[in-house]
Amino acid sequence: MGRQGGPSPLLALSGQVDTQVLGIGAFQEVDLVRSFEQVADFNHAVHHSSQQAELMARAIKHAIINREVSHLTFADEVQVAPQPEHTAAKTPAGRVTPIAISPPREMLDRALHHLQKAKVGL
């Protein structure tokens, strides 16, 4: 649980056997996407042809906004694939609305008025 009593965002990254041997009972093969179905709000396998940066950005966004578990699993060949030069790292800028909570402006004005009044009375 997070400090506020709610769940904490979590990003889980797991590794998988090569895609070419999935489904034939390869050593250490586990259906990781299926294994995470019950605990992960966002749960996807990342393939060689996937938009990897976009999936990572969406997984992080889901974890932060929904305060849930996001899971991505990477096949062996994806883990060692070179990064295409034209792929830029994604950032939260413009993708996530600020989640800071602040009081209404009239309450801030009221508090400021009381503080100024208290200073004058000193």
PDB file of N, CA, C and O in Angstrom, residues 76-108:
ATOM      1  N   ASP A  76      13.378 -13.100 -25.609  1.00  0.00           N
ATOM      2  CA  ASP A  76      14.841 -12.986 -25.620  1.00  0.00           C
ATOM      3  C   ASP A  76      15.359 -12.149 -26.785  1.00  0.00           C
ATOM      4  O   ASP A  76      16.233 -11.302 -26.611  1.00  0.00           O
ATOM      5  N   GLU A  77      14.824 -12.370 -27.993  1.00  0.00           N
ATOM      6  CA  GLU A  77      15.357 -11.637 -29.145  1.00  0.00           C
ATOM      7  C   GLU A  77      15.043 -10.145 -29.068  1.00  0.00           C
ATOM      8  O   GLU A  77      15.765  -9.319 -29.624  1.00  0.00           O
ATOM      9  N   VAL A  78      14.003  -9.772 -28.363  1.00  0.00           N
ATOM     10  CA  VAL A  78      13.662  -8.358 -28.192  1.00  0.00           C
ATOM     11  C   VAL A  78      14.621  -7.720 -27.188  1.00  0.00           C
ATOM     12  O   VAL A  78      15.044  -6.574 -27.358  1.00  0.00           O
ATOM     13  N   GLN A  79      14.992  -8.479 -26.173  1.00  0.00           N
ATOM     14  CA  GLN A  79      15.877  -7.946 -25.132  1.00  0.00           C
ATOM     15  C   GLN A  79      17.246  -7.559 -25.679  1.00  0.00           C
ATOM     16  O   GLN A  79      17.884  -6.646 -25.158  1.00  0.00           O
ATOM     17  N   VAL A  80      17.703  -8.238 -26.705  1.00  0.00           N
ATOM     18  CA  VAL A  80      19.043  -7.985 -27.233  1.00  0.00           C
ATOM     19  C   VAL A  80      19.028  -7.271 -28.584  1.00  0.00           C
ATOM     20  O   VAL A  80      20.076  -7.016 -29.159  1.00  0.00           O
ATOM     21  N   ALA A  81      17.839  -6.930 -29.095  1.00  0.00           N
ATOM     22  CA  ALA A  81      17.733  -6.261 -30.396  1.00  0.00           C
ATOM     23  C   ALA A  81      18.293  -4.849 -30.305  1.00  0.00           C
ATOM     24  O   ALA A  81      18.077  -4.150 -29.311  1.00  0.00           O
ATOM     25  N   PRO A  82      19.023  -4.412 -31.330  1.00  0.00           N
ATOM     26  CA  PRO A  82      19.529  -3.035 -31.311  1.00  0.00           C
ATOM     27  C   PRO A  82      18.371  -2.042 -31.404  1.00  0.00           C
ATOM     28  O   PRO A  82      17.357  -2.317 -32.039  1.00  0.00           O
ATOM     29  N   GLN A  83      18.545  -0.911 -30.774  1.00  0.00           N
ATOM     30  CA  GLN A  83      17.549   0.160 -30.781  1.00  0.00           C
ATOM     31  C   GLN A  83      17.619   0.870 -32.129  1.00  0.00           C
ATOM     32  O   GLN A  83      18.695   1.308 -32.535  1.00  0.00           O
ATOM     33  N   PRO A  84      16.483   0.992 -32.831  1.00  0.00           N
ATOM     34  CA  PRO A  84      16.524   1.767 -34.088  1.00  0.00           C
ATOM     35  C   PRO A  84      16.946   3.213 -33.795  1.00  0.00           C
ATOM     36  O   PRO A  84      16.521   3.784 -32.791  1.00  0.00           O
ATOM     37  N   GLU A  85      17.761   3.783 -34.647  1.00  0.00           N
ATOM     38  CA  GLU A  85      18.286   5.132 -34.422  1.00  0.00           C
ATOM     39  C   GLU A  85      17.207   6.193 -34.417  1.00  0.00           C
ATOM     40  O   GLU A  85      17.317   7.194 -33.734  1.00  0.00           O
ATOM     41  N   HIS A  86      16.131   5.999 -35.155  1.00  0.00           N
ATOM     42  CA  HIS A  86      15.093   7.019 -35.267  1.00  0.00           C
ATOM     43  C   HIS A  86      14.085   6.993 -34.114  1.00  0.00           C
ATOM     44  O   HIS A  86      13.231   7.858 -34.029  1.00  0.00           O
ATOM     45  N   THR A  87      14.196   6.033 -33.208  1.00  0.00           N
ATOM     46  CA  THR A  87      13.251   5.933 -32.105  1.00  0.00           C
ATOM     47  C   THR A  87      13.725   6.784 -30.933  1.00  0.00           C
ATOM     48  O   THR A  87      14.757   6.515 -30.339  1.00  0.00           O
ATOM     49  N   ALA A  88      12.952   7.805 -30.622  1.00  0.00           N
ATOM     50  CA  ALA A  88      13.286   8.691 -29.499  1.00  0.00           C
ATOM     51  C   ALA A  88      12.610   8.166 -28.236  1.00  0.00           C
ATOM     52  O   ALA A  88      11.528   7.583 -28.288  1.00  0.00           O
ATOM     53  N   ALA A  89      13.254   8.385 -27.118  1.00  0.00           N
ATOM     54  CA  ALA A  89      12.666   7.994 -25.838  1.00  0.00           C
ATOM     55  C   ALA A  89      11.403   8.810 -25.591  1.00  0.00           C
ATOM     56  O   ALA A  89      11.337   9.990 -25.938  1.00  0.00           O
ATOM     57  N   LYS A  90      10.389   8.183 -25.033  1.00  0.00           N
ATOM     58  CA  LYS A  90       9.133   8.864 -24.722  1.00  0.00           C
ATOM     59  C   LYS A  90       9.242   9.497 -23.342  1.00  0.00           C
ATOM     60  O   LYS A  90       9.915   8.976 -22.459  1.00  0.00           O
ATOM     61  N   THR A  91       8.581  10.614 -23.172  1.00  0.00           N
ATOM     62  CA  THR A  91       8.539  11.278 -21.872  1.00  0.00           C
ATOM     63  C   THR A  91       7.083  11.502 -21.490  1.00  0.00           C
ATOM     64  O   THR A  91       6.196  11.446 -22.347  1.00  0.00           O
ATOM     65  N   PRO A  92       6.805  11.792 -20.212  1.00  0.00           N
ATOM     66  CA  PRO A  92       5.426  12.047 -19.816  1.00  0.00           C
ATOM     67  C   PRO A  92       4.877  13.382 -20.317  1.00  0.00           C
ATOM     68  O   PRO A  92       3.680  13.606 -20.262  1.00  0.00           O
ATOM     69  N   ALA A  93       5.726  14.252 -20.818  1.00  0.00           N
ATOM     70  CA  ALA A  93       5.282  15.574 -21.253  1.00  0.00           C
ATOM     71  C   ALA A  93       4.148  15.466 -22.270  1.00  0.00           C
ATOM     72  O   ALA A  93       4.285  14.818 -23.303  1.00  0.00           O
ATOM     73  N   GLY A  94       3.036  16.078 -21.940  1.00  0.00           N
ATOM     74  CA  GLY A  94       1.881  16.081 -22.829  1.00  0.00           C
ATOM     75  C   GLY A  94       1.081  14.797 -22.834  1.00  0.00           C
ATOM     76  O   GLY A  94       0.100  14.676 -23.548  1.00  0.00           O
ATOM     77  N   ARG A  95       1.487  13.813 -22.070  1.00  0.00           N
ATOM     78  CA  ARG A  95       0.805  12.516 -22.073  1.00  0.00           C
ATOM     79  C   ARG A  95       0.037  12.257 -20.783  1.00  0.00           C
ATOM     80  O   ARG A  95      -0.886  11.468 -20.765  1.00  0.00           O
ATOM     81  N   VAL A  96       0.475  12.884 -19.704  1.00  0.00           N
ATOM     82  CA  VAL A  96      -0.137  12.636 -18.404  1.00  0.00           C
ATOM     83  C   VAL A  96      -0.565  13.971 -17.806  1.00  0.00           C
ATOM     84  O   VAL A  96       0.246  14.890 -17.687  1.00  0.00           O
ATOM     85  N   THR A  97      -1.821  14.063 -17.451  1.00  0.00           N
ATOM     86  CA  THR A  97      -2.327  15.264 -16.804  1.00  0.00           C
ATOM     87  C   THR A  97      -1.757  15.337 -15.396  1.00  0.00           C
ATOM     88  O   THR A  97      -1.695  14.322 -14.702  1.00  0.00           O
ATOM     89  N   PRO A  98      -1.336  16.518 -14.958  1.00  0.00           N
ATOM     90  CA  PRO A  98      -0.840  16.633 -13.582  1.00  0.00           C
ATOM     91  C   PRO A  98      -1.912  16.135 -12.600  1.00  0.00           C
ATOM     92  O   PRO A  98      -3.096  16.449 -12.757  1.00  0.00           O
ATOM     93  N   ILE A  99      -1.489  15.360 -11.606  1.00  0.00           N
ATOM     94  CA  ILE A  99      -2.456  14.788 -10.665  1.00  0.00           C
ATOM     95  C   ILE A  99      -2.383  15.432  -9.292  1.00  0.00           C
ATOM     96  O   ILE A  99      -2.973  14.939  -8.340  1.00  0.00           O
ATOM     97  N   ALA A 100      -1.681  16.565  -9.212  1.00  0.00           N
ATOM     98  CA  ALA A 100      -1.599  17.280  -7.938  1.00  0.00           C
ATOM     99  C   ALA A 100      -2.990  17.803  -7.573  1.00  0.00           C
ATOM    100  O   ALA A 100      -3.738  18.264  -8.429  1.00  0.00           O
ATOM    101  N   ILE A 101      -3.307  17.715  -6.322  1.00  0.00           N
ATOM    102  CA  ILE A 101      -4.599  18.191  -5.834  1.00  0.00           C
ATOM    103  C   ILE A 101      -4.360  19.491  -5.089  1.00  0.00           C
ATOM    104  O   ILE A 101      -3.487  19.581  -4.239  1.00  0.00           O
ATOM    105  N   SER A 102      -5.154  20.503  -5.412  1.00  0.00           N
ATOM    106  CA  SER A 102      -5.018  21.785  -4.721  1.00  0.00           C
ATOM    107  C   SER A 102      -6.409  22.293  -4.358  1.00  0.00           C
ATOM    108  O   SER A 102      -7.396  21.955  -5.013  1.00  0.00           O
ATOM    109  N   PRO A 103      -6.470  23.107  -3.322  1.00  0.00           N
ATOM    110  CA  PRO A 103      -7.774  23.639  -2.906  1.00  0.00           C
ATOM    111  C   PRO A 103      -8.291  24.658  -3.919  1.00  0.00           C
ATOM    112  O   PRO A 103      -7.508  25.225  -4.686  1.00  0.00           O
ATOM    113  N   PRO A 104      -9.589  24.913  -3.902  1.00  0.00           N
ATOM    114  CA  PRO A 104     -10.137  25.939  -4.791  1.00  0.00           C
ATOM    115  C   PRO A 104      -9.521  27.308  -4.499  1.00  0.00           C
ATOM    116  O   PRO A 104      -9.142  27.602  -3.359  1.00  0.00           O
ATOM    117  N   ARG A 105      -9.442  28.144  -5.513  1.00  0.00           N
ATOM    118  CA  ARG A 105      -8.824  29.464  -5.393  1.00  0.00           C
ATOM    119  C   ARG A 105      -9.458  30.289  -4.273  1.00  0.00           C
ATOM    120  O   ARG A 105      -8.771  30.974  -3.523  1.00  0.00           O
ATOM    121  N   GLU A 106     -10.793  30.231  -4.127  1.00  0.00           N
ATOM    122  CA  GLU A 106     -11.459  31.027  -3.084  1.00  0.00           C
ATOM    123  C   GLU A 106     -11.029  30.611  -1.677  1.00  0.00           C
ATOM    124  O   GLU A 106     -10.942  31.440  -0.779  1.00  0.00           O
ATOM    125  N   MET A 107     -10.703  29.339  -1.483  1.00  0.00           N
ATOM    126  CA  MET A 107     -10.224  28.883  -0.176  1.00  0.00           C
ATOM    127  C   MET A 107      -8.810  29.401   0.086  1.00  0.00           C
ATOM    128  O   MET A 107      -8.475  29.752   1.220  1.00  0.00           O
ATOM    129  N   LEU A 108      -7.982  29.438  -0.949  1.00  0.00           N
ATOM    130  CA  LEU A 108      -6.637  30.003  -0.799  1.00  0.00           C
ATOM    131  C   LEU A 108      -6.717  31.494  -0.470  1.00  0.00           C
ATOM    132  O   LEU A 108      -6.003  31.983   0.413  1.00  0.00           O
TER     133      LEU A 108
END
